[in-house]
Amino acid sequence: MNSQATLTIRRPDDWHVHLRDGAMLAAVAPYTARQFARAIVMPNLTPPITTVAAATAYRERILAVSGAGFEPLMTCYLTDDADPAEIVGGFEAGVFTACKLYPAHATTNSAHGVTEVANIRPVLAAMERAGMVLCVHGEVTDPAVDVFDREAEFLDRVLAPLLREFPALKVVLEHITTAEAAAFVAEGPPTLAATITPQHLHLNRNALFAGGLRPHHYCLPVLKRERHRLAVRAAAVGGSGKFFLGTDSAPHRVGDKESGCGCAGVWNAPFALESYAAVFEEEGALERLEGFASEHGARFYGLGLNEGTVTLRREVVEVPERVGDVVPFHAGERLGWRVAG
Ligand code: NCD
Ligand code: ZN
């Protein structure tokens, strides 16, 4: 195995993160800003971010706590009555970078989500014309579909028709978890890409039940079988520009996770890059981490590459059991790399 002591890469971006608001925002945003130059910020606040004014104000609240040198890229939460003029106007004014499609009730704070893609046809057509990216939570919400099959079902039922109807619309299938999704994206048009989280690279669904119920490993889309984890890993480390880093870091207070009805979400921001580096190293693909973390996403979005660099040092890092009121991903474990500085 390669035993280099440091790895320096172009400063990376996180193409999918939940920064929350208020005290939680202040607690978590600095961890993302420490590692990433830019991040696509999810709009699933209560109420969700649906207007240019709300996104502008939220961006200010993020910048107030993130420190200098971090650029939050704002997203608009799509609802059934989303207004194409508001959205494309916000994109052209430089406020919105992308829109987020949550199928209604698919996940945390998605009650206002889209009930039928048909309802947002005018918005998708306007985004397609403007060159604005659509980020998709790719799970059907039909209660008759098994939770573990909801992503694969979404590909045929929703995503394939959407791509056919809007062939020039740039679509990111977020946090892919299955072999079916990895193949669908790899074989799909150049307008289709996917983000991949650290937890879906490290864990399969057995982790949810290892010695007892493990709420801190519960996220959506839920962890899948080992064969899916391996397929998602192969996609991440394979070098294709269609796959890039999106942590889906999603903090919830410990009491909201360790509960009779625990919230979905893994908070991986504190050691995100270290976590991805472990995977790329295990796969013998450390030289491809830079493309995945720092190049593919920016190219897909049509944004410039970052100028600075970050250096990872080979060093044992003990991940704490708790950071404030939140349990981080890899709590109590050791990682083999540390982001310097
Ligand atoms: C996210 C959250 O908590 O906001 N949770 C999660 O499990 N990923 C919502 C989401 O992205 O699905
Ligand atoms: Zn998310």
PDB file of C-alpha atoms in Angstrom, residues 37-152:
ATOM      1  CA  ALA A  37     -14.548  26.309  -0.108  1.00  0.00           C
ATOM      2  CA  ARG A  38     -18.159  26.132  -1.223  1.00  0.00           C
ATOM      3  CA  ALA A  39     -21.194  24.097  -0.321  1.00  0.00           C
ATOM      4  CA  ILE A  40     -24.619  23.551  -1.801  1.00  0.00           C
ATOM      5  CA  VAL A  41     -26.813  24.397   1.170  1.00  0.00           C
ATOM      6  CA  MET A  42     -30.049  22.468   1.486  1.00  0.00           C
ATOM      7  CA  PRO A  43     -33.208  24.565   1.876  1.00  0.00           C
ATOM      8  CA  ASN A  44     -35.230  22.250   4.162  1.00  0.00           C
ATOM      9  CA  LEU A  45     -35.613  24.672   7.043  1.00  0.00           C
ATOM     10  CA  THR A  46     -38.971  25.238   8.747  1.00  0.00           C
ATOM     11  CA  PRO A  47     -40.406  26.975   6.800  1.00  0.00           C
ATOM     12  CA  PRO A  48     -38.388  25.925   3.743  1.00  0.00           C
ATOM     13  CA  ILE A  49     -36.391  28.414   1.646  1.00  0.00           C
ATOM     14  CA  THR A  50     -38.645  29.144  -1.328  1.00  0.00           C
ATOM     15  CA  THR A  51     -37.968  32.807  -2.121  1.00  0.00           C
ATOM     16  CA  VAL A  52     -35.025  34.954  -3.148  1.00  0.00           C
ATOM     17  CA  ALA A  53     -35.521  37.079  -0.035  1.00  0.00           C
ATOM     18  CA  ALA A  54     -35.423  34.060   2.297  1.00  0.00           C
ATOM     19  CA  ALA A  55     -32.321  32.662   0.585  1.00  0.00           C
ATOM     20  CA  THR A  56     -30.540  36.021   0.759  1.00  0.00           C
ATOM     21  CA  ALA A  57     -31.269  36.351   4.472  1.00  0.00           C
ATOM     22  CA  TYR A  58     -30.244  32.732   5.152  1.00  0.00           C
ATOM     23  CA  ARG A  59     -26.988  33.225   3.250  1.00  0.00           C
ATOM     24  CA  GLU A  60     -26.230  36.232   5.468  1.00  0.00           C
ATOM     25  CA  ARG A  61     -26.882  34.173   8.611  1.00  0.00           C
ATOM     26  CA  ILE A  62     -24.504  31.485   7.321  1.00  0.00           C
ATOM     27  CA  LEU A  63     -21.764  33.963   6.458  1.00  0.00           C
ATOM     28  CA  ALA A  64     -22.071  35.526   9.914  1.00  0.00           C
ATOM     29  CA  VAL A  65     -20.960  32.245  11.550  1.00  0.00           C
ATOM     30  CA  SER A  66     -18.912  30.414   8.907  1.00  0.00           C
ATOM     31  CA  GLY A  67     -15.838  32.637   8.917  1.00  0.00           C
ATOM     32  CA  ALA A  68     -14.130  34.141   5.881  1.00  0.00           C
ATOM     33  CA  GLY A  69     -13.321  32.198   2.760  1.00  0.00           C
ATOM     34  CA  PHE A  70     -16.471  30.099   2.613  1.00  0.00           C
ATOM     35  CA  GLU A  71     -19.114  30.513  -0.070  1.00  0.00           C
ATOM     36  CA  PRO A  72     -22.570  29.078   0.628  1.00  0.00           C
ATOM     37  CA  LEU A  73     -24.354  28.205  -2.614  1.00  0.00           C
ATOM     38  CA  MET A  74     -28.046  28.585  -2.006  1.00  0.00           C
ATOM     39  CA  THR A  75     -30.859  26.335  -3.177  1.00  0.00           C
ATOM     40  CA  CYS A  76     -34.572  26.865  -3.607  1.00  0.00           C
ATOM     41  CA  TYR A  77     -36.973  24.295  -2.172  1.00  0.00           C
ATOM     42  CA  LEU A  78     -39.480  23.325  -4.839  1.00  0.00           C
ATOM     43  CA  THR A  79     -43.154  23.172  -3.943  1.00  0.00           C
ATOM     44  CA  ASP A  80     -46.190  22.381  -6.072  1.00  0.00           C
ATOM     45  CA  ASP A  81     -46.799  26.090  -6.615  1.00  0.00           C
ATOM     46  CA  ALA A  82     -43.160  27.130  -7.227  1.00  0.00           C
ATOM     47  CA  ASP A  83     -42.893  30.276  -9.358  1.00  0.00           C
ATOM     48  CA  PRO A  84     -40.579  30.011 -12.397  1.00  0.00           C
ATOM     49  CA  ALA A  85     -39.987  33.785 -12.486  1.00  0.00           C
ATOM     50  CA  GLU A  86     -38.916  33.925  -8.825  1.00  0.00           C
ATOM     51  CA  ILE A  87     -36.584  30.960  -9.229  1.00  0.00           C
ATOM     52  CA  VAL A  88     -34.916  31.863 -12.496  1.00  0.00           C
ATOM     53  CA  GLY A  89     -34.780  35.512 -11.431  1.00  0.00           C
ATOM     54  CA  GLY A  90     -32.955  34.407  -8.270  1.00  0.00           C
ATOM     55  CA  PHE A  91     -30.591  32.269 -10.322  1.00  0.00           C
ATOM     56  CA  GLU A  92     -29.799  35.101 -12.719  1.00  0.00           C
ATOM     57  CA  ALA A  93     -29.270  37.478  -9.785  1.00  0.00           C
ATOM     58  CA  GLY A  94     -26.683  35.059  -8.348  1.00  0.00           C
ATOM     59  CA  VAL A  95     -28.712  34.130  -5.253  1.00  0.00           C
ATOM     60  CA  PHE A  96     -29.855  30.616  -6.179  1.00  0.00           C
ATOM     61  CA  THR A  97     -27.376  28.093  -7.579  1.00  0.00           C
ATOM     62  CA  ALA A  98     -29.817  25.178  -7.809  1.00  0.00           C
ATOM     63  CA  CYS A  99     -33.290  23.947  -6.908  1.00  0.00           C
ATOM     64  CA  LYS A 100     -34.040  21.018  -4.649  1.00  0.00           C
ATOM     65  CA  LEU A 101     -36.772  18.542  -5.455  1.00  0.00           C
ATOM     66  CA  TYR A 102     -38.030  16.680  -2.410  1.00  0.00           C
ATOM     67  CA  PRO A 103     -40.853  14.309  -3.152  1.00  0.00           C
ATOM     68  CA  ALA A 104     -43.454  15.296  -0.515  1.00  0.00           C
ATOM     69  CA  HIS A 105     -42.866  13.423   2.766  1.00  0.00           C
ATOM     70  CA  ALA A 106     -39.710  11.631   1.549  1.00  0.00           C
ATOM     71  CA  THR A 107     -37.517  12.859   4.422  1.00  0.00           C
ATOM     72  CA  THR A 108     -36.891  15.444   7.182  1.00  0.00           C
ATOM     73  CA  ASN A 109     -38.896  18.666   6.646  1.00  0.00           C
ATOM     74  CA  SER A 110     -40.241  17.619   3.256  1.00  0.00           C
ATOM     75  CA  ALA A 111     -43.961  18.025   3.987  1.00  0.00           C
ATOM     76  CA  HIS A 112     -44.044  20.968   1.565  1.00  0.00           C
ATOM     77  CA  GLY A 113     -42.329  18.951  -1.162  1.00  0.00           C
ATOM     78  CA  VAL A 114     -43.596  18.214  -4.644  1.00  0.00           C
ATOM     79  CA  THR A 115     -46.531  15.792  -4.858  1.00  0.00           C
ATOM     80  CA  GLU A 116     -46.288  15.227  -8.651  1.00  0.00           C
ATOM     81  CA  VAL A 117     -43.478  16.244 -11.008  1.00  0.00           C
ATOM     82  CA  ALA A 118     -46.230  17.337 -13.407  1.00  0.00           C
ATOM     83  CA  ASN A 119     -46.973  20.220 -11.019  1.00  0.00           C
ATOM     84  CA  ILE A 120     -43.537  21.774 -11.533  1.00  0.00           C
ATOM     85  CA  ARG A 121     -43.251  21.390 -15.318  1.00  0.00           C
ATOM     86  CA  PRO A 122     -43.091  25.159 -15.937  1.00  0.00           C
ATOM     87  CA  VAL A 123     -40.308  25.541 -13.360  1.00  0.00           C
ATOM     88  CA  LEU A 124     -38.271  22.683 -14.809  1.00  0.00           C
ATOM     89  CA  ALA A 125     -38.671  24.092 -18.320  1.00  0.00           C
ATOM     90  CA  ALA A 126     -37.487  27.525 -17.137  1.00  0.00           C
ATOM     91  CA  MET A 127     -34.526  25.993 -15.267  1.00  0.00           C
ATOM     92  CA  GLU A 128     -33.601  23.997 -18.350  1.00  0.00           C
ATOM     93  CA  ARG A 129     -33.568  27.149 -20.475  1.00  0.00           C
ATOM     94  CA  ALA A 130     -31.539  29.051 -17.859  1.00  0.00           C
ATOM     95  CA  GLY A 131     -28.986  26.269 -17.265  1.00  0.00           C
ATOM     96  CA  MET A 132     -29.896  25.904 -13.568  1.00  0.00           C
ATOM     97  CA  VAL A 133     -29.168  22.603 -11.789  1.00  0.00           C
ATOM     98  CA  LEU A 134     -31.924  20.455 -10.274  1.00  0.00           C
ATOM     99  CA  CYS A 135     -30.895  18.496  -7.153  1.00  0.00           C
ATOM    100  CA  VAL A 136     -33.130  15.505  -6.547  1.00  0.00           C
ATOM    101  CA  HIS A 137     -33.900  13.450  -3.463  1.00  0.00           C
ATOM    102  CA  GLY A 138     -34.445  10.264  -5.429  1.00  0.00           C
ATOM    103  CA  GLU A 139     -36.936   8.171  -3.490  1.00  0.00           C
ATOM    104  CA  VAL A 140     -40.564   7.389  -4.206  1.00  0.00           C
ATOM    105  CA  THR A 141     -42.852   7.976  -1.244  1.00  0.00           C
ATOM    106  CA  ASP A 142     -45.497   5.386  -2.094  1.00  0.00           C
ATOM    107  CA  PRO A 143     -46.017   3.550   1.221  1.00  0.00           C
ATOM    108  CA  ALA A 144     -46.582   0.333  -0.732  1.00  0.00           C
ATOM    109  CA  VAL A 145     -42.937   0.378  -1.845  1.00  0.00           C
ATOM    110  CA  ASP A 146     -40.467  -1.190   0.586  1.00  0.00           C
ATOM    111  CA  VAL A 147     -38.190   1.434   2.179  1.00  0.00           C
ATOM    112  CA  PHE A 148     -35.102  -0.320   0.818  1.00  0.00           C
ATOM    113  CA  ASP A 149     -36.487  -0.228  -2.757  1.00  0.00           C
ATOM    114  CA  ARG A 150     -37.574   3.398  -2.887  1.00  0.00           C
ATOM    115  CA  GLU A 151     -34.485   4.714  -4.639  1.00  0.00           C
ATOM    116  CA  ALA A 152     -34.429   2.035  -7.329  1.00  0.00           C
TER     117      ALA A 152
END
